[in-house]
């Protein structure tokens, strides 16, 4: 107990916490200090709470937000004692700018996805799949393939939740099918998100950092396909053979749904153009795209009355009482209401991770890791190992740590870490946002143990995708 109190007191005596020569104007050497060890322990405790989110019912943003504040408070105190606070402040502002760019980018993307959801675009897609009367095997492949191709645009988390809703609606009573279909969806969503800057936060981070251009992500398309197809084929052999009972539901798209999709595609093109033509951060183009949506929302509100009058006249002529009832419940489209529906827990969790990892970087720990993994090891093996780590630790801190280390790597290796960090999370259900979300959505049917049984099969796809990338993109490693 006395040792604990001594360690606690040392936090407030920074001059005694380390004894190393300090160079004016350079970061303080704190890796072997009490402050450094305390920061590491704080981050580990916070991340342990994140991993136990499903069991504690504690939102993952809370522990990392608290840990980030405490870590930077300790750093600020030490630097102030050494009259070197400008260095800590510059590092803090750098991390805040990194986060702000990604926050605004993700906020616009989430707003568009929320707007599409409000206009019932995803409901219509879900109703179409349910109403076709597919058997379990067909539904397994259909949800997987759609997840693979939707996630590069709508991000892997949103896509996984959409496909899971279909699976639960069609095969909700068949626990075996739901478990296997959810594993398949997680695989497909993570693999599909790996070859697009919009597919995952990690790919977006690599793109915004300028290490990989928008079109160069397509070099990961075939490895991503391999990563998904190999385990999916094996899992499909164990699906139930019967045909599910499903009720068809008619879903009518709300006015402007297709035009919002077109505006989102135009927004993506705007973001890519700003990055490619002017070398500006893509977030500038995304924020301009939010302006497109706001103007379109203004148009929808101004023309709502005349649109309702026309539809009411048609419904009265047809004596369609159900249609008249629906028209009576129509509310104006509100962009800011869509913004409020963004995944704020995810965005705040991302802030906490960025600031925690940024603090550990200033303390010198990322430099130590980089020295070992990217100097003493071959970068290929380092990137493969980090992909495996992302199955346990969320891929966001893994990728942000790599970007903070900023090792000197070839394009092939930057694509490799993008691939492994993206698909490595599929090895365990807790390794990706998609897996964690589906454990909540299909509670008791898709579980950690249910996923773990298939980890060896998923590992085959992981290894094969890396091998294919090394073979096909060999020239990019030079």
CSV table of C-alpha atoms in Angstrom, one decimal, residues 161-398:
chain,number,residue,atom,x,y,z
A,161,UNK,CA,-26.7,-3.2,-39.2
A,162,UNK,CA,-28.9,-2.9,-42.3
A,163,UNK,CA,-28.1,-6.5,-43.5
A,164,UNK,CA,-28.5,-7.8,-39.9
A,165,UNK,CA,-32.1,-6.3,-39.8
A,166,UNK,CA,-32.9,-8.4,-42.9
A,167,UNK,CA,-31.4,-11.6,-41.4
A,168,UNK,CA,-33.3,-11.1,-38.2
A,169,UNK,CA,-36.6,-10.4,-40.0
A,170,UNK,CA,-36.3,-13.5,-42.2
A,171,UNK,CA,-34.6,-16.1,-40.0
A,172,UNK,CA,-35.0,-14.7,-36.5
A,173,UNK,CA,-36.1,-18.0,-34.9
A,174,UNK,CA,-33.3,-20.0,-36.5
A,175,UNK,CA,-30.3,-19.2,-34.2
A,176,UNK,CA,-27.8,-21.2,-36.3
A,177,UNK,CA,-28.7,-19.3,-39.5
A,178,UNK,CA,-28.6,-15.9,-37.7
A,179,UNK,CA,-25.2,-16.6,-36.2
A,180,UNK,CA,-23.6,-17.8,-39.5
A,181,UNK,CA,-25.3,-15.0,-41.5
A,182,UNK,CA,-24.0,-12.3,-39.0
A,183,UNK,CA,-20.5,-13.7,-39.2
A,184,UNK,CA,-20.8,-13.5,-43.0
A,185,UNK,CA,-22.0,-9.9,-42.8
A,186,UNK,CA,-19.2,-8.8,-40.5
A,187,UNK,CA,-16.7,-10.5,-42.9
A,188,UNK,CA,-18.2,-8.9,-46.0
A,189,UNK,CA,-18.7,-5.4,-44.5
A,190,UNK,CA,-15.1,-5.3,-43.1
A,191,UNK,CA,-13.6,-6.6,-46.4
A,192,UNK,CA,-15.7,-4.3,-48.5
A,193,UNK,CA,-14.7,-1.3,-46.4
A,194,UNK,CA,-11.0,-2.0,-46.9
A,195,UNK,CA,-10.7,-0.9,-50.5
A,196,UNK,CA,-12.5,2.5,-50.1
A,197,UNK,CA,-11.7,5.6,-48.2
A,198,UNK,CA,-15.4,5.8,-47.2
A,199,UNK,CA,-15.6,2.1,-46.0
A,200,UNK,CA,-14.0,2.6,-42.6
A,201,UNK,CA,-12.5,5.2,-40.4
A,202,UNK,CA,-9.1,3.7,-40.8
A,203,UNK,CA,-9.1,3.9,-44.6
A,204,UNK,CA,-10.3,7.5,-44.3
A,205,UNK,CA,-7.4,8.3,-42.0
A,206,UNK,CA,-4.9,6.8,-44.5
A,207,UNK,CA,-6.4,8.7,-47.4
A,208,UNK,CA,-6.5,12.0,-45.5
A,209,UNK,CA,-2.9,11.6,-44.4
A,210,UNK,CA,-2.0,11.4,-48.1
A,211,UNK,CA,-0.3,8.0,-48.0
A,212,UNK,CA,-2.7,6.4,-50.5
A,213,UNK,CA,-4.7,8.2,-53.2
A,214,UNK,CA,-8.4,7.6,-53.9
A,215,UNK,CA,-7.8,5.3,-56.9
A,216,UNK,CA,-4.9,3.4,-55.3
A,217,UNK,CA,-7.3,1.9,-52.8
A,218,UNK,CA,-8.6,-0.2,-55.7
A,219,UNK,CA,-5.4,-2.2,-55.6
A,220,UNK,CA,-6.9,-3.8,-52.5
A,221,UNK,CA,-10.1,-4.9,-54.3
A,222,UNK,CA,-9.1,-8.5,-55.2
A,223,UNK,CA,-7.4,-9.1,-51.9
A,224,UNK,CA,-10.6,-7.9,-50.2
A,225,UNK,CA,-12.7,-10.3,-52.3
A,226,UNK,CA,-10.4,-13.2,-51.4
A,227,UNK,CA,-10.6,-12.2,-47.7
A,228,UNK,CA,-14.4,-12.5,-47.9
A,229,UNK,CA,-15.1,-15.3,-50.3
A,230,UNK,CA,-12.8,-18.0,-48.9
A,231,UNK,CA,-14.4,-18.2,-45.4
A,232,UNK,CA,-17.9,-17.4,-46.7
A,233,UNK,CA,-17.7,-20.5,-49.1
A,234,UNK,CA,-16.7,-22.7,-46.2
A,235,UNK,CA,-19.3,-21.3,-43.8
A,236,UNK,CA,-22.1,-21.7,-46.4
A,237,UNK,CA,-21.6,-25.5,-46.4
A,238,UNK,CA,-23.0,-25.5,-42.8
A,239,UNK,CA,-26.2,-23.5,-43.4
A,240,UNK,CA,-29.7,-24.9,-42.7
A,241,UNK,CA,-31.3,-26.2,-45.9
A,242,UNK,CA,-35.0,-25.2,-45.2
A,243,UNK,CA,-36.7,-22.2,-46.5
A,244,UNK,CA,-37.7,-19.4,-44.1
A,245,UNK,CA,-41.2,-18.0,-43.7
A,246,UNK,CA,-41.3,-14.3,-44.5
A,247,UNK,CA,-44.0,-11.7,-44.9
A,248,UNK,CA,-43.7,-9.2,-47.7
A,249,UNK,CA,-44.1,-5.5,-46.7
A,250,UNK,CA,-44.8,-2.8,-49.2
A,251,UNK,CA,-42.5,0.2,-48.7
A,252,UNK,CA,-42.9,3.5,-50.5
A,253,UNK,CA,-39.9,5.7,-50.8
A,254,UNK,CA,-40.3,9.2,-49.5
A,255,UNK,CA,-40.0,12.2,-51.9
A,256,UNK,CA,-36.4,13.0,-52.8
A,257,UNK,CA,-34.8,9.6,-51.8
A,258,UNK,CA,-33.1,8.9,-55.1
A,259,UNK,CA,-32.0,12.5,-55.5
A,260,UNK,CA,-30.3,12.4,-52.1
A,261,UNK,CA,-28.4,9.3,-53.2
A,262,UNK,CA,-27.3,11.3,-56.3
A,263,UNK,CA,-26.3,14.2,-54.1
A,264,UNK,CA,-24.2,11.9,-51.9
A,265,UNK,CA,-22.4,10.6,-55.0
A,266,UNK,CA,-21.8,14.2,-56.1
A,267,UNK,CA,-20.5,15.0,-52.6
A,268,UNK,CA,-18.0,12.2,-52.8
A,269,UNK,CA,-16.8,13.4,-56.2
A,270,UNK,CA,-16.5,16.9,-54.8
A,271,UNK,CA,-14.3,15.7,-51.9
A,272,UNK,CA,-12.1,13.6,-54.2
A,273,UNK,CA,-11.7,16.6,-56.5
A,274,UNK,CA,-10.7,19.0,-53.7
A,275,UNK,CA,-8.0,16.4,-52.7
A,276,UNK,CA,-6.8,15.6,-56.2
A,277,UNK,CA,-6.9,19.0,-57.8
A,278,UNK,CA,-6.0,21.4,-55.0
A,279,UNK,CA,-4.3,19.0,-52.4
A,280,UNK,CA,-6.8,20.3,-49.9
A,281,UNK,CA,-8.2,18.0,-47.1
A,282,UNK,CA,-11.2,16.1,-48.5
A,283,UNK,CA,-13.3,17.4,-45.7
A,284,UNK,CA,-13.6,20.8,-47.5
A,285,UNK,CA,-15.4,19.0,-50.3
A,286,UNK,CA,-17.6,17.0,-47.9
A,287,UNK,CA,-18.7,20.2,-46.1
A,288,UNK,CA,-19.6,21.7,-49.5
A,289,UNK,CA,-21.6,18.6,-50.1
A,290,UNK,CA,-23.5,19.2,-46.8
A,291,UNK,CA,-24.5,22.5,-48.4
A,292,UNK,CA,-26.0,20.5,-51.3
A,293,UNK,CA,-28.1,18.6,-48.9
A,294,UNK,CA,-29.2,21.7,-47.0
A,295,UNK,CA,-30.3,23.4,-50.2
A,296,UNK,CA,-32.2,20.3,-51.3
A,297,UNK,CA,-33.8,20.1,-47.8
A,298,UNK,CA,-34.9,23.7,-48.3
A,299,UNK,CA,-36.4,22.8,-51.7
A,300,UNK,CA,-38.3,19.8,-50.1
A,301,UNK,CA,-39.7,22.0,-47.4
A,302,UNK,CA,-40.8,24.8,-49.7
A,303,UNK,CA,-42.5,22.4,-52.1
A,304,UNK,CA,-44.0,20.1,-49.5
A,305,UNK,CA,-47.5,21.6,-49.5
A,306,UNK,CA,-47.9,21.5,-53.3
A,307,UNK,CA,-46.6,17.9,-53.4
A,308,UNK,CA,-49.0,16.8,-50.6
A,309,UNK,CA,-51.9,18.5,-52.4
A,310,UNK,CA,-51.2,16.6,-55.6
A,311,UNK,CA,-50.8,13.2,-53.8
A,312,UNK,CA,-54.0,13.8,-51.8
A,313,UNK,CA,-56.0,14.5,-54.9
A,314,UNK,CA,-54.7,11.3,-56.5
A,315,UNK,CA,-55.5,9.3,-53.3
A,316,UNK,CA,-59.0,10.7,-53.0
A,317,UNK,CA,-59.7,9.9,-56.6
A,318,UNK,CA,-58.6,6.3,-55.9
A,319,UNK,CA,-60.4,6.3,-52.5
A,320,UNK,CA,-57.1,5.1,-51.0
A,321,UNK,CA,-57.6,5.8,-47.3
A,322,UNK,CA,-54.3,4.3,-46.3
A,323,UNK,CA,-52.5,6.7,-48.6
A,324,UNK,CA,-54.4,9.7,-47.2
A,325,UNK,CA,-53.4,8.6,-43.6
A,326,UNK,CA,-49.8,8.4,-44.6
A,327,UNK,CA,-49.9,11.8,-46.1
A,328,UNK,CA,-51.4,13.2,-42.9
A,329,UNK,CA,-48.3,12.1,-41.0
A,330,UNK,CA,-45.7,13.6,-43.3
A,331,UNK,CA,-43.2,15.9,-41.6
A,332,UNK,CA,-40.9,18.4,-43.4
A,333,UNK,CA,-37.3,17.2,-44.1
A,334,UNK,CA,-34.8,18.7,-41.6
A,335,UNK,CA,-31.1,18.4,-42.3
A,336,UNK,CA,-30.2,19.3,-38.7
A,337,UNK,CA,-32.4,16.6,-37.3
A,338,UNK,CA,-30.4,14.2,-39.5
A,339,UNK,CA,-27.2,15.5,-38.1
A,340,UNK,CA,-28.5,14.9,-34.6
A,341,UNK,CA,-29.0,11.2,-35.6
A,342,UNK,CA,-25.2,10.7,-36.3
A,343,UNK,CA,-23.4,8.0,-34.3
A,344,UNK,CA,-22.2,10.5,-31.6
A,345,UNK,CA,-20.9,7.7,-29.4
A,346,UNK,CA,-18.6,6.5,-32.2
A,347,UNK,CA,-17.4,10.1,-33.0
A,348,UNK,CA,-16.7,10.8,-29.3
A,349,UNK,CA,-15.0,7.5,-28.9
A,350,UNK,CA,-12.8,8.4,-31.9
A,351,UNK,CA,-11.9,11.7,-30.2
A,352,UNK,CA,-10.9,9.9,-27.0
A,353,UNK,CA,-8.7,7.4,-28.9
A,354,UNK,CA,-7.0,10.2,-31.0
A,355,UNK,CA,-6.2,12.2,-27.9
A,356,UNK,CA,-5.1,9.2,-25.8
A,357,UNK,CA,-2.8,7.9,-28.6
A,358,UNK,CA,-1.6,11.4,-29.3
A,359,UNK,CA,-0.7,11.8,-25.6
A,360,UNK,CA,1.2,8.4,-25.6
A,361,UNK,CA,3.0,9.6,-28.7
A,362,UNK,CA,4.2,12.8,-27.0
A,363,UNK,CA,5.3,10.7,-24.1
A,364,UNK,CA,7.6,8.7,-26.5
A,365,UNK,CA,5.9,5.3,-26.5
A,366,UNK,CA,4.9,5.3,-30.1
A,367,UNK,CA,8.5,6.1,-31.0
A,368,UNK,CA,9.7,3.1,-29.1
A,369,UNK,CA,7.2,0.8,-30.8
A,370,UNK,CA,8.1,2.2,-34.2
A,371,UNK,CA,11.8,1.7,-33.5
A,372,UNK,CA,11.1,-2.0,-32.8
A,373,UNK,CA,8.4,-2.8,-35.3
A,374,UNK,CA,9.5,-0.7,-38.3
A,375,UNK,CA,13.2,-0.7,-37.9
A,376,UNK,CA,14.2,-4.0,-36.4
A,377,UNK,CA,11.4,-6.0,-38.1
A,378,UNK,CA,10.5,-6.2,-41.7
A,379,UNK,CA,7.6,-3.7,-42.3
A,380,UNK,CA,5.5,-6.5,-43.9
A,381,UNK,CA,5.6,-8.6,-40.7
A,382,UNK,CA,4.9,-5.5,-38.6
A,383,UNK,CA,1.8,-4.7,-40.6
A,384,UNK,CA,0.6,-8.3,-40.5
A,385,UNK,CA,1.1,-8.4,-36.7
A,386,UNK,CA,-0.8,-5.1,-36.2
A,387,UNK,CA,-3.7,-6.6,-38.2
A,388,UNK,CA,-3.9,-9.4,-35.8
A,389,UNK,CA,-3.7,-7.0,-32.9
A,390,UNK,CA,-6.7,-5.1,-34.4
A,391,UNK,CA,-8.8,-8.3,-33.7
A,392,UNK,CA,-8.4,-7.5,-30.0
A,393,UNK,CA,-7.9,-3.8,-29.9
A,394,UNK,CA,-10.1,-1.7,-32.2
A,395,UNK,CA,-8.5,-0.9,-35.5
A,396,UNK,CA,-8.9,2.9,-35.0
A,397,UNK,CA,-6.2,3.2,-32.3
A,398,UNK,CA,-4.0,0.8,-34.2
